[in-house]
């Protein structure tokens, strides 16, 4: 790995560890190997959002050409968000693409992702299904996002209605996550989700 | 790329750190408007990807980059840094501006060139010295030189062949020209005119000579003297087609009637001063070309001119 990338990551790692956000448990960073190429990030769901109370784990890969190219980041924790793929965790955020600048750091990336959770950009979606729901039925979106946060990110909000519907599908032999995706995509209308699953 | 922070003694101000490499600024340079400073190599690399300031994304192009203010440079030069070769045992701590000079001569530099002391005399980087084998190195040297020698030999042969080829072609051309000249009167006229022009040009390029003692004239120069003069004329750029004739005309047997014997020379002594003579550098001799002397009578001049050799008296 190029010297400059390793030097930067070493320093950025220290910067994050010492930052006040870590002190407030808002972000976390962990090294996965000695060569500073793979890290695990964690951000807390921002307050007053459907993600509140959840912890979202991120996979961070540092390219050879860092910091001239942005780090490759994706969500490991499943999340319901217009700019994050509910399937792969891929993120649509300008600073991770063409708006990257060499002076940005892993700390600013983590904070930007946290900000993205507070302020979605449905007009620049990564997940078209989620984005449509966000624009057409904001309440339904919030409910779904809260439910996903509860199930996958350890959020406190339990929605027994959702759980019941998923249970019904599981009883029909559908895998749990698949059931949740289908119901989420069809605004929790059991009939339509079933129809889609069995068509 | 900047200097690693942990090489410095004491705290380094955040302002002196490159936002790209996160090292201490090396060869610092700043953006024109926002004045953000970076290592020259870092910002050059970034701008080659996109022409913006990496901190605030203002448009910046390479020619717009400016030197950082003197105060920044002074602050940087005062920082104390450990030597690059600290891991090889150098314990020096220097001011940043003295680092480059120290690295030039740091004896701990593993790549420092040292002469082999076992007798081969080769200059070897220090870290390769312990694995150095004189015979092996010299053999390799001989091998490469042998290869070079072979290449030169090959080229030499090639060149010699080319030269022979060209010489042959040149001869052919000469023969052809001679034939044209003989068979075609108008060609002959052209060739004659060209030769005359060449003599004129040459004559104009020569310096005038003054003979102070006409009595020193040697009317029967020996072979050695003649060869010496001939070589000088060649070096002076004498047109080849008149060289032999000129040299023939350095002896009284080929001189015109007015000069060819002691008696006629005595009679015509007064006309000598009318000759326009040209210098033969470094020699006690003058050229009297017929193209310079149309005013002289026929019995005092021959084509294409005379060479007069003297014992002394030429200026």
PDB file of N, CA and C in Angstrom, chain A residues 126-184:
ATOM      1  N   UNK A 126     -30.550   5.685  -4.479  1.00  0.00           N
ATOM      2  CA  UNK A 126     -29.784   4.481  -4.727  1.00  0.00           C
ATOM      3  C   UNK A 126     -30.761   3.302  -4.774  1.00  0.00           C
ATOM      4  N   UNK A 127     -31.845   3.454  -4.000  1.00  0.00           N
ATOM      5  CA  UNK A 127     -32.857   2.396  -3.950  1.00  0.00           C
ATOM      6  C   UNK A 127     -34.192   3.003  -4.402  1.00  0.00           C
ATOM      7  N   UNK A 128     -34.600   2.679  -5.611  1.00  0.00           N
ATOM      8  CA  UNK A 128     -35.769   3.331  -6.218  1.00  0.00           C
ATOM      9  C   UNK A 128     -37.060   3.026  -5.461  1.00  0.00           C
ATOM     10  N   UNK A 129     -37.150   1.800  -4.931  1.00  0.00           N
ATOM     11  CA  UNK A 129     -38.377   1.410  -4.214  1.00  0.00           C
ATOM     12  C   UNK A 129     -38.533   2.266  -2.965  1.00  0.00           C
ATOM     13  N   UNK A 130     -37.448   2.394  -2.203  1.00  0.00           N
ATOM     14  CA  UNK A 130     -37.493   3.177  -0.971  1.00  0.00           C
ATOM     15  C   UNK A 130     -37.760   4.639  -1.304  1.00  0.00           C
ATOM     16  N   UNK A 131     -37.106   5.147  -2.356  1.00  0.00           N
ATOM     17  CA  UNK A 131     -37.256   6.551  -2.705  1.00  0.00           C
ATOM     18  C   UNK A 131     -38.709   6.856  -3.077  1.00  0.00           C
ATOM     19  N   UNK A 132     -39.364   5.915  -3.813  1.00  0.00           N
ATOM     20  CA  UNK A 132     -40.752   6.156  -4.221  1.00  0.00           C
ATOM     21  C   UNK A 132     -41.653   6.196  -2.988  1.00  0.00           C
ATOM     22  N   UNK A 133     -41.397   5.262  -2.104  1.00  0.00           N
ATOM     23  CA  UNK A 133     -42.202   5.246  -0.878  1.00  0.00           C
ATOM     24  C   UNK A 133     -42.002   6.545  -0.087  1.00  0.00           C
ATOM     25  N   UNK A 134     -40.756   7.009  -0.035  1.00  0.00           N
ATOM     26  CA  UNK A 134     -40.424   8.229   0.707  1.00  0.00           C
ATOM     27  C   UNK A 134     -41.221   9.402   0.148  1.00  0.00           C
ATOM     28  N   UNK A 135     -41.311   9.474  -1.187  1.00  0.00           N
ATOM     29  CA  UNK A 135     -41.974  10.618  -1.813  1.00  0.00           C
ATOM     30  C   UNK A 135     -43.497  10.486  -1.774  1.00  0.00           C
ATOM     31  N   UNK A 136     -43.988   9.229  -1.878  1.00  0.00           N
ATOM     32  CA  UNK A 136     -45.433   9.056  -2.000  1.00  0.00           C
ATOM     33  C   UNK A 136     -46.128   8.842  -0.662  1.00  0.00           C
ATOM     34  N   UNK A 137     -45.387   8.283   0.274  1.00  0.00           N
ATOM     35  CA  UNK A 137     -46.029   7.939   1.540  1.00  0.00           C
ATOM     36  C   UNK A 137     -45.001   8.028   2.671  1.00  0.00           C
ATOM     37  N   UNK A 138     -44.722   9.270   3.070  1.00  0.00           N
ATOM     38  CA  UNK A 138     -43.648   9.517   4.018  1.00  0.00           C
ATOM     39  C   UNK A 138     -43.855   8.781   5.336  1.00  0.00           C
ATOM     40  N   UNK A 139     -45.125   8.731   5.814  1.00  0.00           N
ATOM     41  CA  UNK A 139     -45.398   8.062   7.086  1.00  0.00           C
ATOM     42  C   UNK A 139     -45.071   6.581   7.013  1.00  0.00           C
ATOM     43  N   UNK A 140     -45.470   5.982   5.872  1.00  0.00           N
ATOM     44  CA  UNK A 140     -45.195   4.553   5.664  1.00  0.00           C
ATOM     45  C   UNK A 140     -43.691   4.312   5.639  1.00  0.00           C
ATOM     46  N   UNK A 141     -42.954   5.275   4.977  1.00  0.00           N
ATOM     47  CA  UNK A 141     -41.487   5.161   4.915  1.00  0.00           C
ATOM     48  C   UNK A 141     -40.911   5.178   6.327  1.00  0.00           C
ATOM     49  N   UNK A 142     -41.370   6.141   7.145  1.00  0.00           N
ATOM     50  CA  UNK A 142     -40.824   6.275   8.502  1.00  0.00           C
ATOM     51  C   UNK A 142     -41.065   5.000   9.303  1.00  0.00           C
ATOM     52  N   UNK A 143     -42.252   4.491   9.165  1.00  0.00           N
ATOM     53  CA  UNK A 143     -42.610   3.280   9.886  1.00  0.00           C
ATOM     54  C   UNK A 143     -41.690   2.117   9.473  1.00  0.00           C
ATOM     55  N   UNK A 144     -41.486   1.983   8.158  1.00  0.00           N
ATOM     56  CA  UNK A 144     -40.650   0.891   7.659  1.00  0.00           C
ATOM     57  C   UNK A 144     -39.211   1.052   8.145  1.00  0.00           C
ATOM     58  N   UNK A 145     -38.685   2.306   8.001  1.00  0.00           N
ATOM     59  CA  UNK A 145     -37.306   2.565   8.397  1.00  0.00           C
ATOM     60  C   UNK A 145     -37.115   2.267   9.888  1.00  0.00           C
ATOM     61  N   UNK A 146     -38.093   2.654  10.685  1.00  0.00           N
ATOM     62  CA  UNK A 146     -38.031   2.389  12.133  1.00  0.00           C
ATOM     63  C   UNK A 146     -37.998   0.902  12.408  1.00  0.00           C
ATOM     64  N   UNK A 147     -38.859   0.199  11.683  1.00  0.00           N
ATOM     65  CA  UNK A 147     -38.919  -1.260  11.863  1.00  0.00           C
ATOM     66  C   UNK A 147     -37.582  -1.901  11.521  1.00  0.00           C
ATOM     67  N   UNK A 148     -36.995  -1.498  10.372  1.00  0.00           N
ATOM     68  CA  UNK A 148     -35.688  -2.059   9.951  1.00  0.00           C
ATOM     69  C   UNK A 148     -34.626  -1.729  10.999  1.00  0.00           C
ATOM     70  N   UNK A 149     -34.684  -0.474  11.523  1.00  0.00           N
ATOM     71  CA  UNK A 149     -33.709  -0.062  12.536  1.00  0.00           C
ATOM     72  C   UNK A 149     -33.834  -0.966  13.768  1.00  0.00           C
ATOM     73  N   UNK A 150     -35.064  -1.273  14.115  1.00  0.00           N
ATOM     74  CA  UNK A 150     -35.304  -2.134  15.267  1.00  0.00           C
ATOM     75  C   UNK A 150     -34.749  -3.534  15.043  1.00  0.00           C
ATOM     76  N   UNK A 151     -35.013  -4.055  13.820  1.00  0.00           N
ATOM     77  CA  UNK A 151     -34.646  -5.450  13.571  1.00  0.00           C
ATOM     78  C   UNK A 151     -33.150  -5.614  13.338  1.00  0.00           C
ATOM     79  N   UNK A 152     -32.575  -4.704  12.524  1.00  0.00           N
ATOM     80  CA  UNK A 152     -31.185  -4.935  12.095  1.00  0.00           C
ATOM     81  C   UNK A 152     -30.161  -4.108  12.870  1.00  0.00           C
ATOM     82  N   UNK A 153     -30.590  -2.937  13.413  1.00  0.00           N
ATOM     83  CA  UNK A 153     -29.612  -2.051  14.042  1.00  0.00           C
ATOM     84  C   UNK A 153     -29.831  -1.907  15.540  1.00  0.00           C
ATOM     85  N   UNK A 154     -30.719  -2.728  16.063  1.00  0.00           N
ATOM     86  CA  UNK A 154     -30.926  -2.700  17.518  1.00  0.00           C
ATOM     87  C   UNK A 154     -31.691  -1.489  18.022  1.00  0.00           C
ATOM     88  N   UNK A 155     -32.523  -0.919  17.155  1.00  0.00           N
ATOM     89  CA  UNK A 155     -33.332   0.224  17.590  1.00  0.00           C
ATOM     90  C   UNK A 155     -34.426  -0.207  18.561  1.00  0.00           C
ATOM     91  N   UNK A 156     -34.934   0.731  19.349  1.00  0.00           N
ATOM     92  CA  UNK A 156     -35.871   0.366  20.423  1.00  0.00           C
ATOM     93  C   UNK A 156     -37.315   0.217  19.964  1.00  0.00           C
ATOM     94  N   UNK A 157     -37.620   0.730  18.745  1.00  0.00           N
ATOM     95  CA  UNK A 157     -39.021   0.790  18.350  1.00  0.00           C
ATOM     96  C   UNK A 157     -39.512  -0.544  17.798  1.00  0.00           C
ATOM     97  N   UNK A 158     -40.403  -1.212  18.557  1.00  0.00           N
ATOM     98  CA  UNK A 158     -40.934  -2.508  18.097  1.00  0.00           C
ATOM     99  C   UNK A 158     -42.308  -2.284  17.497  1.00  0.00           C
ATOM    100  N   UNK A 159     -42.520  -2.801  16.291  1.00  0.00           N
ATOM    101  CA  UNK A 159     -43.824  -2.659  15.647  1.00  0.00           C
ATOM    102  C   UNK A 159     -44.429  -4.049  15.513  1.00  0.00           C
ATOM    103  N   UNK A 160     -45.397  -4.347  16.415  1.00  0.00           N
ATOM    104  CA  UNK A 160     -45.922  -5.712  16.459  1.00  0.00           C
ATOM    105  C   UNK A 160     -46.751  -6.021  15.218  1.00  0.00           C
ATOM    106  N   UNK A 161     -47.348  -4.967  14.616  1.00  0.00           N
ATOM    107  CA  UNK A 161     -48.141  -5.173  13.405  1.00  0.00           C
ATOM    108  C   UNK A 161     -47.247  -5.744  12.309  1.00  0.00           C
ATOM    109  N   UNK A 162     -46.072  -5.087  12.152  1.00  0.00           N
ATOM    110  CA  UNK A 162     -45.118  -5.552  11.122  1.00  0.00           C
ATOM    111  C   UNK A 162     -44.694  -6.989  11.438  1.00  0.00           C
ATOM    112  N   UNK A 163     -44.316  -7.190  12.690  1.00  0.00           N
ATOM    113  CA  UNK A 163     -43.829  -8.511  13.071  1.00  0.00           C
ATOM    114  C   UNK A 163     -44.870  -9.588  12.777  1.00  0.00           C
ATOM    115  N   UNK A 164     -46.142  -9.276  13.066  1.00  0.00           N
ATOM    116  CA  UNK A 164     -47.216 -10.240  12.822  1.00  0.00           C
ATOM    117  C   UNK A 164     -47.296 -10.609  11.344  1.00  0.00           C
ATOM    118  N   UNK A 165     -47.261  -9.551  10.508  1.00  0.00           N
ATOM    119  CA  UNK A 165     -47.398  -9.813   9.066  1.00  0.00           C
ATOM    120  C   UNK A 165     -46.239 -10.661   8.553  1.00  0.00           C
ATOM    121  N   UNK A 166     -45.050 -10.357   9.069  1.00  0.00           N
ATOM    122  CA  UNK A 166     -43.885 -11.144   8.647  1.00  0.00           C
ATOM    123  C   UNK A 166     -44.065 -12.594   9.079  1.00  0.00           C
ATOM    124  N   UNK A 167     -44.591 -12.753  10.304  1.00  0.00           N
ATOM    125  CA  UNK A 167     -44.790 -14.111  10.837  1.00  0.00           C
ATOM    126  C   UNK A 167     -45.747 -14.897   9.937  1.00  0.00           C
ATOM    127  N   UNK A 168     -46.796 -14.190   9.490  1.00  0.00           N
ATOM    128  CA  UNK A 168     -47.752 -14.860   8.600  1.00  0.00           C
ATOM    129  C   UNK A 168     -47.061 -15.396   7.348  1.00  0.00           C
ATOM    130  N   UNK A 169     -46.157 -14.560   6.780  1.00  0.00           N
ATOM    131  CA  UNK A 169     -45.453 -14.989   5.556  1.00  0.00           C
ATOM    132  C   UNK A 169     -44.476 -16.123   5.850  1.00  0.00           C
ATOM    133  N   UNK A 170     -43.810 -16.009   7.008  1.00  0.00           N
ATOM    134  CA  UNK A 170     -42.868 -17.070   7.387  1.00  0.00           C
ATOM    135  C   UNK A 170     -43.627 -18.390   7.483  1.00  0.00           C
ATOM    136  N   UNK A 171     -44.802 -18.302   8.012  1.00  0.00           N
ATOM    137  CA  UNK A 171     -45.629 -19.509   8.145  1.00  0.00           C
ATOM    138  C   UNK A 171     -45.947 -20.113   6.787  1.00  0.00           C
ATOM    139  N   UNK A 172     -45.952 -19.225   5.773  1.00  0.00           N
ATOM    140  CA  UNK A 172     -46.225 -19.758   4.415  1.00  0.00           C
ATOM    141  C   UNK A 172     -44.960 -20.291   3.783  1.00  0.00           C
ATOM    142  N   UNK A 173     -43.857 -20.289   4.566  1.00  0.00           N
ATOM    143  CA  UNK A 173     -42.601 -20.855   4.044  1.00  0.00           C
ATOM    144  C   UNK A 173     -41.680 -19.829   3.427  1.00  0.00           C
ATOM    145  N   UNK A 174     -41.950 -18.558   3.652  1.00  0.00           N
ATOM    146  CA  UNK A 174     -41.070 -17.523   3.102  1.00  0.00           C
ATOM    147  C   UNK A 174     -39.970 -17.218   4.111  1.00  0.00           C
ATOM    148  N   UNK A 175     -38.797 -16.960   3.600  1.00  0.00           N
ATOM    149  CA  UNK A 175     -37.664 -16.619   4.477  1.00  0.00           C
ATOM    150  C   UNK A 175     -37.933 -15.241   5.077  1.00  0.00           C
ATOM    151  N   UNK A 176     -37.467 -14.999   6.323  1.00  0.00           N
ATOM    152  CA  UNK A 176     -37.861 -13.814   7.079  1.00  0.00           C
ATOM    153  C   UNK A 176     -37.494 -12.516   6.365  1.00  0.00           C
ATOM    154  N   UNK A 177     -36.200 -12.400   5.953  1.00  0.00           N
ATOM    155  CA  UNK A 177     -35.760 -11.143   5.342  1.00  0.00           C
ATOM    156  C   UNK A 177     -36.502 -10.895   4.028  1.00  0.00           C
ATOM    157  N   UNK A 178     -36.673 -11.963   3.291  1.00  0.00           N
ATOM    158  CA  UNK A 178     -37.397 -11.853   2.012  1.00  0.00           C
ATOM    159  C   UNK A 178     -38.820 -11.348   2.260  1.00  0.00           C
ATOM    160  N   UNK A 179     -39.435 -11.860   3.308  1.00  0.00           N
ATOM    161  CA  UNK A 179     -40.794 -11.449   3.688  1.00  0.00           C
ATOM    162  C   UNK A 179     -40.810  -9.971   4.040  1.00  0.00           C
ATOM    163  N   UNK A 180     -39.767  -9.550   4.813  1.00  0.00           N
ATOM    164  CA  UNK A 180     -39.729  -8.155   5.254  1.00  0.00           C
ATOM    165  C   UNK A 180     -39.565  -7.225   4.051  1.00  0.00           C
ATOM    166  N   UNK A 181     -38.692  -7.634   3.098  1.00  0.00           N
ATOM    167  CA  UNK A 181     -38.463  -6.804   1.914  1.00  0.00           C
ATOM    168  C   UNK A 181     -39.752  -6.665   1.121  1.00  0.00           C
ATOM    169  N   UNK A 182     -40.451  -7.773   0.948  1.00  0.00           N
ATOM    170  CA  UNK A 182     -41.685  -7.741   0.150  1.00  0.00           C
ATOM    171  C   UNK A 182     -42.727  -6.851   0.808  1.00  0.00           C
ATOM    172  N   UNK A 183     -42.908  -7.018   2.108  1.00  0.00           N
ATOM    173  CA  UNK A 183     -43.902  -6.207   2.821  1.00  0.00           C
ATOM    174  C   UNK A 183     -43.516  -4.728   2.810  1.00  0.00           C
ATOM    175  N   UNK A 184     -42.211  -4.452   3.028  1.00  0.00           N
ATOM    176  CA  UNK A 184     -41.742  -3.071   3.029  1.00  0.00           C
ATOM    177  C   UNK A 184     -41.996  -2.432   1.674  1.00  0.00           C
TER     178      UNK A 184
END
